[in-house]
XYZ file of C-alpha atoms in Angstrom:
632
model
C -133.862 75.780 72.856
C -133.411 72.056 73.147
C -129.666 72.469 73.130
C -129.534 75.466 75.553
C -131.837 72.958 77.884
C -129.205 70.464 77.592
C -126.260 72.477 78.422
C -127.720 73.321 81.315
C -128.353 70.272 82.629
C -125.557 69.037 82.110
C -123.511 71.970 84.227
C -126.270 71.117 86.889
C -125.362 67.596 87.149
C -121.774 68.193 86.674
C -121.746 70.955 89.681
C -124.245 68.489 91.906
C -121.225 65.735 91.497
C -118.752 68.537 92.656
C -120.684 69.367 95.357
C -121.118 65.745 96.476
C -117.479 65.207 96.166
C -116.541 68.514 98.220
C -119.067 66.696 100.479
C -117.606 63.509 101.104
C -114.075 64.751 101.559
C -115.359 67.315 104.273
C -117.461 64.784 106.124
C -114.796 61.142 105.427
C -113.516 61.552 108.926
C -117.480 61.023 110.439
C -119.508 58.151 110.503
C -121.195 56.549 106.973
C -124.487 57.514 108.840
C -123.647 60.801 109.911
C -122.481 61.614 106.244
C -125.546 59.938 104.853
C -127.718 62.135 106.907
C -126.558 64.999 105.695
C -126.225 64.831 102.258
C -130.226 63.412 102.368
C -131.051 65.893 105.034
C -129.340 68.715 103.340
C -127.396 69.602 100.275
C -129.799 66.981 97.648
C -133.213 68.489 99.407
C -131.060 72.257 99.006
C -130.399 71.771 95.201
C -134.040 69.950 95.091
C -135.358 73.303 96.418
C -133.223 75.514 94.166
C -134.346 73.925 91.575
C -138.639 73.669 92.177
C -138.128 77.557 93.106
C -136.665 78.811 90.085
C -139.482 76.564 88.048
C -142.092 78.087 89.807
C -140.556 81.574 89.661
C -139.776 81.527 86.005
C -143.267 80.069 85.588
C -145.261 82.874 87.480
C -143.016 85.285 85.236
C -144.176 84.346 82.068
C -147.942 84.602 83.391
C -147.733 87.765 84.028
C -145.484 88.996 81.394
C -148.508 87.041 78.950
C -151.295 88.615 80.429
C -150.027 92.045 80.828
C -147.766 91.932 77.389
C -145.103 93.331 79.209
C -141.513 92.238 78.564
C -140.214 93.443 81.883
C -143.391 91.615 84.401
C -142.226 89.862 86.920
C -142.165 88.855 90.719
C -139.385 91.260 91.271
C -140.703 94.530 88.683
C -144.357 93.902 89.902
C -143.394 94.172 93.797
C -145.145 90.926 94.232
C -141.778 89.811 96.098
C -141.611 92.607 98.387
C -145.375 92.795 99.177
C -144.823 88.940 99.915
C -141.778 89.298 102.048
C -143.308 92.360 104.499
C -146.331 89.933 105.225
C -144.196 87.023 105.943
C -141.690 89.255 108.056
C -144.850 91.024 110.290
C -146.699 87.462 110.941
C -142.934 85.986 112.106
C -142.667 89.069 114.732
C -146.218 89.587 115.502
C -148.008 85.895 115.181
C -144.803 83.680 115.914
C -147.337 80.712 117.152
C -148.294 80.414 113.680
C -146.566 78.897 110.819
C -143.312 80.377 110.382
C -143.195 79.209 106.553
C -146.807 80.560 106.130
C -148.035 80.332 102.734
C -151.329 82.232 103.762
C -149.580 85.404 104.984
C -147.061 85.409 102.211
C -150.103 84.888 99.616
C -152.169 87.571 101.187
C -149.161 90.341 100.706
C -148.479 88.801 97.243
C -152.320 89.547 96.192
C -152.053 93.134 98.183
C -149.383 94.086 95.714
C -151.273 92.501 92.613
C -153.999 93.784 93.162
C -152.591 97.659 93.844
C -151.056 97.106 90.744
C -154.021 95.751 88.811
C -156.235 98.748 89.688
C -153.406 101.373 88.582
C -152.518 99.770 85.712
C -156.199 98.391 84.717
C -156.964 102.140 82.848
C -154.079 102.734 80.799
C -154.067 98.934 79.356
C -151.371 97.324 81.000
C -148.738 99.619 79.516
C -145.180 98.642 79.720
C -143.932 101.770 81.228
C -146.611 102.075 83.997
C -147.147 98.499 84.787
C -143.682 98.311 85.038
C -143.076 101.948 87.245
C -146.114 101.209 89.354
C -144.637 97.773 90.211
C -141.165 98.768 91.184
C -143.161 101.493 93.535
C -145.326 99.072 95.002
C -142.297 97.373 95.519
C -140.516 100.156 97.099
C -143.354 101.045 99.455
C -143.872 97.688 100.971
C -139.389 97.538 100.901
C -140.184 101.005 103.201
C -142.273 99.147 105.312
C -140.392 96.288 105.535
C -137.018 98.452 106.758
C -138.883 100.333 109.563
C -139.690 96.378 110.888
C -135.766 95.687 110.882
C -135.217 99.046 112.474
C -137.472 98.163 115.193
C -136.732 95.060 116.037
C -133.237 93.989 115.035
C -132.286 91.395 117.180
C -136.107 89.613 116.437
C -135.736 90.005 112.985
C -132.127 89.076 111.877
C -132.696 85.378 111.476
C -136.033 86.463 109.318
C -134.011 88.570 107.370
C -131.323 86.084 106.253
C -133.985 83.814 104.754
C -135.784 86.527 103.632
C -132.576 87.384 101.222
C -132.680 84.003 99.612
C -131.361 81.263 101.984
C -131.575 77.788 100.482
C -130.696 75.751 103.261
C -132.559 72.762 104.173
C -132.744 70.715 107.411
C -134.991 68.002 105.882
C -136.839 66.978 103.025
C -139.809 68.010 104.450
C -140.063 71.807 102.702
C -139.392 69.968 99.611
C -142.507 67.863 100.036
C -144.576 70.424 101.546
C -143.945 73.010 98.339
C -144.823 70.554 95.883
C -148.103 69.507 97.576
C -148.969 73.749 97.449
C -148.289 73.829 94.070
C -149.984 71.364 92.718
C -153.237 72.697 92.599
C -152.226 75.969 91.136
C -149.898 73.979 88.431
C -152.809 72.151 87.158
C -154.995 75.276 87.103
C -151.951 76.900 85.222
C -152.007 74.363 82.243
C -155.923 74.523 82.516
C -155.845 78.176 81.603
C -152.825 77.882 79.177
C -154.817 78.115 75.924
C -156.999 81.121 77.448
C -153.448 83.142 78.401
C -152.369 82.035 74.689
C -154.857 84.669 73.215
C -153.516 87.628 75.208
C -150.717 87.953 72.599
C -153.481 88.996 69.829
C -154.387 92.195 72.215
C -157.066 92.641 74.653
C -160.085 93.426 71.629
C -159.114 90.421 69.450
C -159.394 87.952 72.620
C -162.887 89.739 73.742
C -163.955 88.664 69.841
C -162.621 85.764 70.471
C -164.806 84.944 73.683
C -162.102 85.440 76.494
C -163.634 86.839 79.719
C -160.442 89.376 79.450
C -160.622 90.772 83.280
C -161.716 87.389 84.649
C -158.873 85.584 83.067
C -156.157 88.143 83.939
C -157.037 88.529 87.820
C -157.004 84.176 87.678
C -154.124 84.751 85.700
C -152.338 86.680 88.067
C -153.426 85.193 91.375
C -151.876 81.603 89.890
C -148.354 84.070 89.389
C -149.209 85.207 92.748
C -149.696 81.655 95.044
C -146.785 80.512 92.948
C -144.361 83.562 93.999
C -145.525 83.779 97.663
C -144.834 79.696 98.067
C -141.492 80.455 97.122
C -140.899 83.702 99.187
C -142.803 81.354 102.457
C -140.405 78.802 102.411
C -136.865 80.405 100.901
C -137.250 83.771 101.281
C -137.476 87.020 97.999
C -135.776 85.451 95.195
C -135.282 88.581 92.574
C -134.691 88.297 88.760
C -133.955 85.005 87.686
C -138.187 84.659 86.813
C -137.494 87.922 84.920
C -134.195 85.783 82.903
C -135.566 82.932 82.709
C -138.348 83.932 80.403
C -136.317 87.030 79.181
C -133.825 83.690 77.123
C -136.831 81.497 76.674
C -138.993 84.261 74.763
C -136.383 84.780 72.514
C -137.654 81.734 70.738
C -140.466 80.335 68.920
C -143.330 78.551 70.652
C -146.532 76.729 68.776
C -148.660 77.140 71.887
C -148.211 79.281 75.701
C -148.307 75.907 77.297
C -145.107 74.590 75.609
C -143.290 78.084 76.794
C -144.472 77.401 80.652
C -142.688 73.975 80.780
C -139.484 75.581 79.046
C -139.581 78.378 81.204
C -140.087 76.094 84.487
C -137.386 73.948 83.453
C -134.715 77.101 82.154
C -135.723 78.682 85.749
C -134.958 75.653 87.100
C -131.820 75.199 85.806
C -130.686 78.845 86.714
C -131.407 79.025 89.997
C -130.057 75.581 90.758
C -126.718 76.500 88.979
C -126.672 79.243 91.052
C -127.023 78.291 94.193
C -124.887 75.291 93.371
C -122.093 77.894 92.913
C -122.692 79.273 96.345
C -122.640 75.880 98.162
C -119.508 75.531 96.879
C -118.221 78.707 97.670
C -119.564 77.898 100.802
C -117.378 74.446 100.894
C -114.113 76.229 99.661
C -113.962 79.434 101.402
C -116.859 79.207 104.744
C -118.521 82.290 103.323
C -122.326 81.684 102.760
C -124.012 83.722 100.466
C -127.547 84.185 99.778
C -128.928 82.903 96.609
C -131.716 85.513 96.411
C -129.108 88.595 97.186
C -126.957 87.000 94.570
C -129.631 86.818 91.744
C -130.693 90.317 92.398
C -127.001 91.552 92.048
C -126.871 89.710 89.158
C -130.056 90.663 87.417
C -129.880 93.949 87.748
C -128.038 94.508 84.372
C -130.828 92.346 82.754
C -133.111 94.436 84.181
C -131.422 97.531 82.533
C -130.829 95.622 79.036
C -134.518 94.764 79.271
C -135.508 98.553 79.646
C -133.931 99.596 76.696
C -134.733 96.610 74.647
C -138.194 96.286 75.724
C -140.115 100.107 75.629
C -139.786 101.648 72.304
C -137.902 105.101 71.066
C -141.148 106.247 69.827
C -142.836 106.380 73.471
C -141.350 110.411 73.561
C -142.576 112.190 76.955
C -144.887 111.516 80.155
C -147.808 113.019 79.262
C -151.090 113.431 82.008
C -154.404 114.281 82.032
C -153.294 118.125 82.949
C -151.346 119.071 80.176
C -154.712 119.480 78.005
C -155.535 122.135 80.195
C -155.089 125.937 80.248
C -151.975 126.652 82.774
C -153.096 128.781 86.024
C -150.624 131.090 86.736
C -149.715 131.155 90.250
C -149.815 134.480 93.018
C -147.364 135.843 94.565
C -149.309 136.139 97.929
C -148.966 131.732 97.970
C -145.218 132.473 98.284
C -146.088 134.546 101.549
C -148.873 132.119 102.662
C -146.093 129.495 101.872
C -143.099 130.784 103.986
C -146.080 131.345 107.006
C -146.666 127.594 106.845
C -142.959 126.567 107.208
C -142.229 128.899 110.177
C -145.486 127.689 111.451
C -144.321 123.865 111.218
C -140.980 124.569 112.340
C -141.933 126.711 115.691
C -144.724 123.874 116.364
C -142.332 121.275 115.938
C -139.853 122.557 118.239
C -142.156 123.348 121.315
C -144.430 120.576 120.790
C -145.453 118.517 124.330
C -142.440 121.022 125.763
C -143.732 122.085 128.971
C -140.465 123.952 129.765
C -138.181 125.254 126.908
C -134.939 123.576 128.228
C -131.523 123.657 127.060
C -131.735 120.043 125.357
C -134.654 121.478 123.210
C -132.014 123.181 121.478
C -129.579 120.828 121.413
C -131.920 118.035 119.738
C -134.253 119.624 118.203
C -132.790 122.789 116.578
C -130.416 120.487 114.580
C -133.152 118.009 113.754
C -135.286 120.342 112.362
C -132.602 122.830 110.281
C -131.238 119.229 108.774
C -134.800 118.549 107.586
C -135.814 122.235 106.215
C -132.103 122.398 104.308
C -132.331 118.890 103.148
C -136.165 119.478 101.953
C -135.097 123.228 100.706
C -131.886 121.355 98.412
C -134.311 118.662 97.421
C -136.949 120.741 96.097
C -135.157 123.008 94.622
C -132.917 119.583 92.467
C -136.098 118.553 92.019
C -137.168 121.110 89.811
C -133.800 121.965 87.968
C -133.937 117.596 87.056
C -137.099 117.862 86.000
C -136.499 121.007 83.416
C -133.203 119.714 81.885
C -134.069 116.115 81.631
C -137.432 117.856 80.018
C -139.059 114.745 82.265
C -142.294 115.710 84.821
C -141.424 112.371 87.214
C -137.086 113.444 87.517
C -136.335 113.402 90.887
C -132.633 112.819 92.494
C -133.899 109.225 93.960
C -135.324 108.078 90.550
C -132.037 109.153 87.879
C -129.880 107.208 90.922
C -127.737 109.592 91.867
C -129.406 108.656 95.561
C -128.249 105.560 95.256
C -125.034 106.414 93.726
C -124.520 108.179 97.360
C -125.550 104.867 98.951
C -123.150 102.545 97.430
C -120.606 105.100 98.163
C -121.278 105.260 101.932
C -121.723 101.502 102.268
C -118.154 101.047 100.836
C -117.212 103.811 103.165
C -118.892 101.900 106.467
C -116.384 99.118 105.595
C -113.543 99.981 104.433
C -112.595 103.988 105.593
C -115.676 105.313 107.381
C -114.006 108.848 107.685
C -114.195 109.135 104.079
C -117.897 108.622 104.276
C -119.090 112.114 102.568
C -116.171 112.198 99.812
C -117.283 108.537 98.755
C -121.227 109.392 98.840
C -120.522 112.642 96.500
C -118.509 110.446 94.244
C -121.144 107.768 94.019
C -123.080 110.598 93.023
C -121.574 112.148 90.416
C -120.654 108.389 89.035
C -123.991 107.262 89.069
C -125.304 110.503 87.101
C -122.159 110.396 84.765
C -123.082 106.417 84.136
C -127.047 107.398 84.090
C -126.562 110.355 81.103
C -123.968 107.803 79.202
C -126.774 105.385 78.870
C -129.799 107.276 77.815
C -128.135 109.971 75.745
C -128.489 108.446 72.528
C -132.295 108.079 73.487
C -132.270 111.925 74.605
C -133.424 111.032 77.722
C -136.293 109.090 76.742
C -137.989 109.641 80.120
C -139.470 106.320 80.288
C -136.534 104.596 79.969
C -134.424 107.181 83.175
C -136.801 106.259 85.458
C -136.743 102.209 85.141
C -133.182 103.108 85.020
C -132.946 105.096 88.017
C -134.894 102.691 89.585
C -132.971 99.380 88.216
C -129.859 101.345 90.450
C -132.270 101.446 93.218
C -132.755 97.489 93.090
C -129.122 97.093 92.674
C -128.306 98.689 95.690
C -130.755 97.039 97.653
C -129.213 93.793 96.411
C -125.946 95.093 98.001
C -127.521 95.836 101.257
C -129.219 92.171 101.476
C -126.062 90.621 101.122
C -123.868 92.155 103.570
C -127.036 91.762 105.873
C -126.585 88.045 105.723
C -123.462 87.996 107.148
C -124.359 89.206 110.259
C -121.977 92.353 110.757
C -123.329 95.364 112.883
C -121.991 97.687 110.257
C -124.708 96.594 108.245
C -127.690 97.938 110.812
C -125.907 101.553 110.460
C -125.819 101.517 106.236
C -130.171 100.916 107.186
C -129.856 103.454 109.670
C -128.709 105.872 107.230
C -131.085 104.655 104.673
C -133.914 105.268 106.695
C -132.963 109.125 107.022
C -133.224 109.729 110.571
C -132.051 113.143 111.862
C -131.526 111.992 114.979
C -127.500 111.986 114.788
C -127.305 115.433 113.021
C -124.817 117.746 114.822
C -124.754 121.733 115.184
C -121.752 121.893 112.592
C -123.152 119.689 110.149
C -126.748 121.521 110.597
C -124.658 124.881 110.117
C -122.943 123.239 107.219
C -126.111 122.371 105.104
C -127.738 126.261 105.727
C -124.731 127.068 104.269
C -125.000 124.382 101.218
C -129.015 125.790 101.248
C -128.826 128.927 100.640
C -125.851 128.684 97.711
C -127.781 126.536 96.032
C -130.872 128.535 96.162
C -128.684 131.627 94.929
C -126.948 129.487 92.118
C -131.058 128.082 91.139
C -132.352 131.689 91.174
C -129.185 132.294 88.602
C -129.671 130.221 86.168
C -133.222 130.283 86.244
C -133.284 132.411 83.139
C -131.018 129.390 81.279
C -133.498 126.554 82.890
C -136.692 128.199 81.487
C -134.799 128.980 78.159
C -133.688 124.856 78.188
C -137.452 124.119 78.962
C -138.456 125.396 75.731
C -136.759 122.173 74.237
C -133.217 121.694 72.605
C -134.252 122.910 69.319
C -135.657 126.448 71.110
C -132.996 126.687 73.288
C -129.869 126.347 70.811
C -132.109 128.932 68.251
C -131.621 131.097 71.095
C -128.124 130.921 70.836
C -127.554 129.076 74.406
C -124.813 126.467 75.111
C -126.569 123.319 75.625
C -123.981 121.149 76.488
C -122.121 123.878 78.991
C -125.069 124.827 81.122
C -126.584 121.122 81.672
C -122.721 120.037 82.393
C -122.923 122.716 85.090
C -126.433 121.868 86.407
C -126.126 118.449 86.348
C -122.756 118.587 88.296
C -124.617 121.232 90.690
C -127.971 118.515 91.058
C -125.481 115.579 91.811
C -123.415 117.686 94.565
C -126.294 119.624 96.215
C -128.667 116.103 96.309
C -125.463 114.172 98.183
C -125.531 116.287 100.500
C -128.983 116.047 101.524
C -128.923 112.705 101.116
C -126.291 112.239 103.395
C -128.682 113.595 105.848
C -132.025 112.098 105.031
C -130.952 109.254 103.707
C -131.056 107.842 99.771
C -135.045 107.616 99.815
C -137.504 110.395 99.845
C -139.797 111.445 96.880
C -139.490 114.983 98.073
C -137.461 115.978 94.694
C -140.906 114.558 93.160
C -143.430 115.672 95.458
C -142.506 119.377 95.941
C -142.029 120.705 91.927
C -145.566 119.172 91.164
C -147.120 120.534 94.170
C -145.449 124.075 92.536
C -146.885 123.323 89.229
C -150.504 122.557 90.472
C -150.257 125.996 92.839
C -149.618 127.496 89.339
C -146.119 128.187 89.244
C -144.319 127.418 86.209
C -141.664 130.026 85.778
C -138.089 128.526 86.745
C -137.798 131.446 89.744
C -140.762 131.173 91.231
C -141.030 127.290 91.035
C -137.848 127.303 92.743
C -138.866 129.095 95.280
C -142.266 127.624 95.836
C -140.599 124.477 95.277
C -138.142 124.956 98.171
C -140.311 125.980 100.594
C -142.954 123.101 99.639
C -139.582 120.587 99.776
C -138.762 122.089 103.707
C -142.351 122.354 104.766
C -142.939 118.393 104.031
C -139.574 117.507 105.729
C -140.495 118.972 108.944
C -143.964 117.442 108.715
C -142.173 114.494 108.045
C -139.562 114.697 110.765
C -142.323 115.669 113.336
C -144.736 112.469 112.751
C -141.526 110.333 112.622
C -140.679 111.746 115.928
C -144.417 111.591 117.192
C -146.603 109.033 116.095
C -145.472 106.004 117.789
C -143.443 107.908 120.541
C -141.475 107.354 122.665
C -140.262 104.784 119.284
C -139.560 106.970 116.426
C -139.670 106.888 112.637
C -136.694 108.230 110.431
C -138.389 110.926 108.766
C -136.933 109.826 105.312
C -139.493 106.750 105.865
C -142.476 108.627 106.609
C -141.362 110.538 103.478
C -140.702 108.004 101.421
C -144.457 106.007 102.117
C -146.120 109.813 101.548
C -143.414 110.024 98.210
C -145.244 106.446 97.322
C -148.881 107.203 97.729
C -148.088 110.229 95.549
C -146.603 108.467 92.824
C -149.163 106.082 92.886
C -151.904 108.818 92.137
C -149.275 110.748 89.558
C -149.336 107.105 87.759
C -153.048 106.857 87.422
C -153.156 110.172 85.219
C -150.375 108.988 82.516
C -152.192 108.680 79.766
């Protein structure tokens, strides 16, 4: 560990002489004062920054990861980051008179997450798979939030938003100062409580025999991780992963006490972050293009974050299981179908005359297409939803969390820059890479579902890494990729509203074919190849069908909804478990809550507006949130 120490340093002091050098020949036509001002004023208190940052991130990582014995804790899995950042971003457009580096707001959204997290995750022991998925929810939900801000008020928000993604500049030493005067309180708390978050690696019942206030220590325990994290986001901005890699390396070796691992991990994070950022100033020096360290370290991380999911949950964790299975299935009426398909023409007639004195022509023009797009794209959804669910043989499969969402993402971000008339060929190929690369990796495991949703949702944070980099550098482009993102309806045209009725009702047709084969494959592999059917040729087909069929509601609603989710357990709980009639169900559950969704987007705040695929995506949260509290 020594060794690996060393090499680091030495690399940071090598690249702070190349940076200094770079420096001085940009700067030798200006005055020796001019030049000494900046490299004091700026790039030593920038690398100073980097470096306190990554100790204190790396630090807060391996408190949590500790307390919660979870290999995959951190800042950025936990949502602490995110919670953090919306806080900081609604005090800088709401309360600008106070602070703008406020450590209080960015605290308070820190402990919000925590302590969201703490309550889910306090019953089933601080597992690994749901502290981890209720984290990168939390994290999700407050990201939601923190979108409809930008969305809202662009022009206020831009300069927020680059530091938000990781900025490191400096225009003094003063930050510098301030940070380590914040910290030091919690540091020597930290060290304090060392030998207490020492005993959390003998298990929760060995440290209560032991003495250790368990639940006291982990809530002081994770409110140190907390002030530490939201000191960082207040004065840099959401730094992702490089806590997480820090103590990822450092674990890997042997420590006598937890108080020996916190220095190693405070100087490794150190280290890494500094490096890192020490590349970017001089990619900044060479080539004028600045880019931020925090988008960066989230690009980068994101294959740790996937390495970690396989290395760190084990093969032997087989399904989801909840507090329903051990019940006696209801079987579900027919009459619910009717009562069903009343609702959605309900909703859909309500939504279009709604505070519509007269019925005029522009009723039609707006609305009609804005509420078809949301019925198709909730009917398509609902309907994937279910099919996911039965071949993946996984309760929580949903097009946004296997990433073939964000598959169609990356695809139309590439498409917004380079060739924007290729934008729907390049989202369906994102999605049909993204599945092909998601079955590759887990199906060895055989779909472990565990292990496909941190996956899915490791794409997710990869592709928001994307979009917080090209938002640094300022280009307009960058506002439509969030637009779309967001899932308004707004833009949808007759043709393309005729197009997806079209794409709704041949999917429901091809679902209602193979329904036979998807209640035959939900029997298990074993069952279904006794039974004499073609595994590998009927989930080629469906999974081909899920990842065409989902781009193209995505395309519509954007890459974020939950409705995939929300709709096939709403079928199950109404008592429909038979692949036709979930479908159905399913489908008209999936188009009743787009509608709903569309109209309070359109309503709530009006005459501002909410892309339905947000209003979705928060209700898609809050249900996740209670699905997560009956894992068992």
């Amino acid at each position: 560990m020594k060794k690996l120490i060393f090499t680091l340093f030495v690399i940071f002091v090598i690249l702070v002489a190349i940076i200094l050098y770079l420096e001085a020949i940009s700067l030798i036509d200006y005055d020796f004062r001019i030049r000494k001002l900046i490299i004091f004023n700026y790039t030593l208190p920038r690398i100073a920054v980097a470096f306190i940052c990554g100790a204190f991130l790396a630090i807060a990582t391996a408190i949590m990861a500790q307390i919660t014995q979870n290999p995959l804790a951190s800042d950025s899995t936990l949502g602490v980051g995110s919670g953090a950042g919306f806080f900081m971003l609604t005090t800088a457009l709401f309360f600008p008179n106070l602070e703008p580096n406020s450590v209080f707001s960015s605290f308070f959204g820190a402990i919000m997450a925590l302590g969201i997290l703490f309550i889910l995750s306090l019953k089933q022991g601080f597992s690994v798979f749901t502290t981890t998925l209720s984290g990168l929810i939390i994290g999700l939900f407050f990201s939601s939030l923190t979108t409809l801000l930008l969305l809202f008020f662009q022009e206020e928000s831009y300069f927020v938003t680059v530091w938000m993604s990781g900025d490191m500049a400096q225009d003094g030493v003063m930050d510098f100062y301030l940070m380590l005067i914040y910290s030091a309180p919690a540091l020597i708390l930290i060290f304090y409580f060392s030998s207490s978050f020492h005993l959390f690696i003998l298990g929760d019942s060995a440290c209560k025999a032991l003495g250790v206030n368990i639940e006291q220590t982990r809530i002081i325990g994770l409110l140190l991780a907390a002030y530490l994290t939201a000191i960082t986001v207040a004065f840099v901005g959401i730094i992702s992963f490089i806590g997480l890699g820090a103590y990822t390396i450092v674990d890997r070796f042997k420590f006598s006490n937890f108080t020996s691992k916190l220095v190693y991990c405070g100087l490794f994070g150190g280290l890494l972050l500094g490096i890192t950022d020490e590349i970017l100033m001089i990619v900044l020096k060479i080539s004028n293009i600045n880019l931020p360290a925090g988008g960066i370290s989230a690009f980068l991380g994101t294959p740790l974050l996937v390495w970690l999911i396989f290395w760190g949950i084990k093969n032997g964790e087989s399904g989801i299981k909840t507090k329903a299975t051990r019940k006696v299935r209801k079987t579900g009426k027919t009459y619910l179908l009717i009562i069903l398909f009343i609702a959605l023409v309900f909703v859909c007639i309500f939504s279009l005359f709604y505070d519509s004195q007269n019925f005029q022509t522009e009723i039609l023009n707006v609305r009609i297409n804005r509420i078809v797009a949301a019925l198709t794209s909730g009917i398509m959804l609902g309907l994937i939803g279910v099919v996911l669910q039965s071949l993946s043989h996984n309760s929580m499969a949903s097009p946004e969390l296997l990433g073939i969402n964000s598959g169609v993402s990356l695809g139309v971000l590439i498409a917004m820059f380079t060739a924007p008339f290729l934008t729907i060929p390049l989202g369906v190929s994102g999605a049909f890479l993204m599945l092909a690369f998601m079955i590759t990796l887990n199906y060895k495991n055989g779909m472990l579902p565990q292990k496909v949703i941190l996956t899915g949702m490791a794409i997710m944070a990869f592709t928001g890494s994307v979009e917080k980099i090209l938002l640094t550098w300022g280009d307009s482009r960058i506002y439509n990729f969030i637009n779309y993102a967001s899932g308004s309806t707004y833009s949808v045209t007759s043709t393309w509203a005729l197009f997806m009725v079209v794409v709704a009702i041949f999917s429901t047709i091809v679902g209602l074919i193979y329904s036979k084969e998807l209640d035959i494959l939900s029997l298990g592999d074993i069952s279904a190849s006794s039974l004499g059917l073609n595994l590998f040729k009927y989930r080629g087909i469906l999974f081909l069908f899920c990842a065409g069929v989902s781009s193209i509601a995505s395309l519509s609603i954007g890459p974020i909804s939950f409705i995939g989710l929300l709709a096939p357990h709403i079928a199950s709980f109404l008592g429909y478990h038979k692949a036709s009639l979930k479908i159905l169900s399913a489908l008209l559950i999936g188009a009743i809550l787009m509608v709903v969704s569309d109209f309070l987007g359109r309503t709530l705040i009006s005459p501002y507006e909410i892309p339905s695929g947000l209003v979705s995506t928060i209700i898609g949260s809050l249900y996740f949130v209670f699905m997560i509290r009956n894992f068992r």
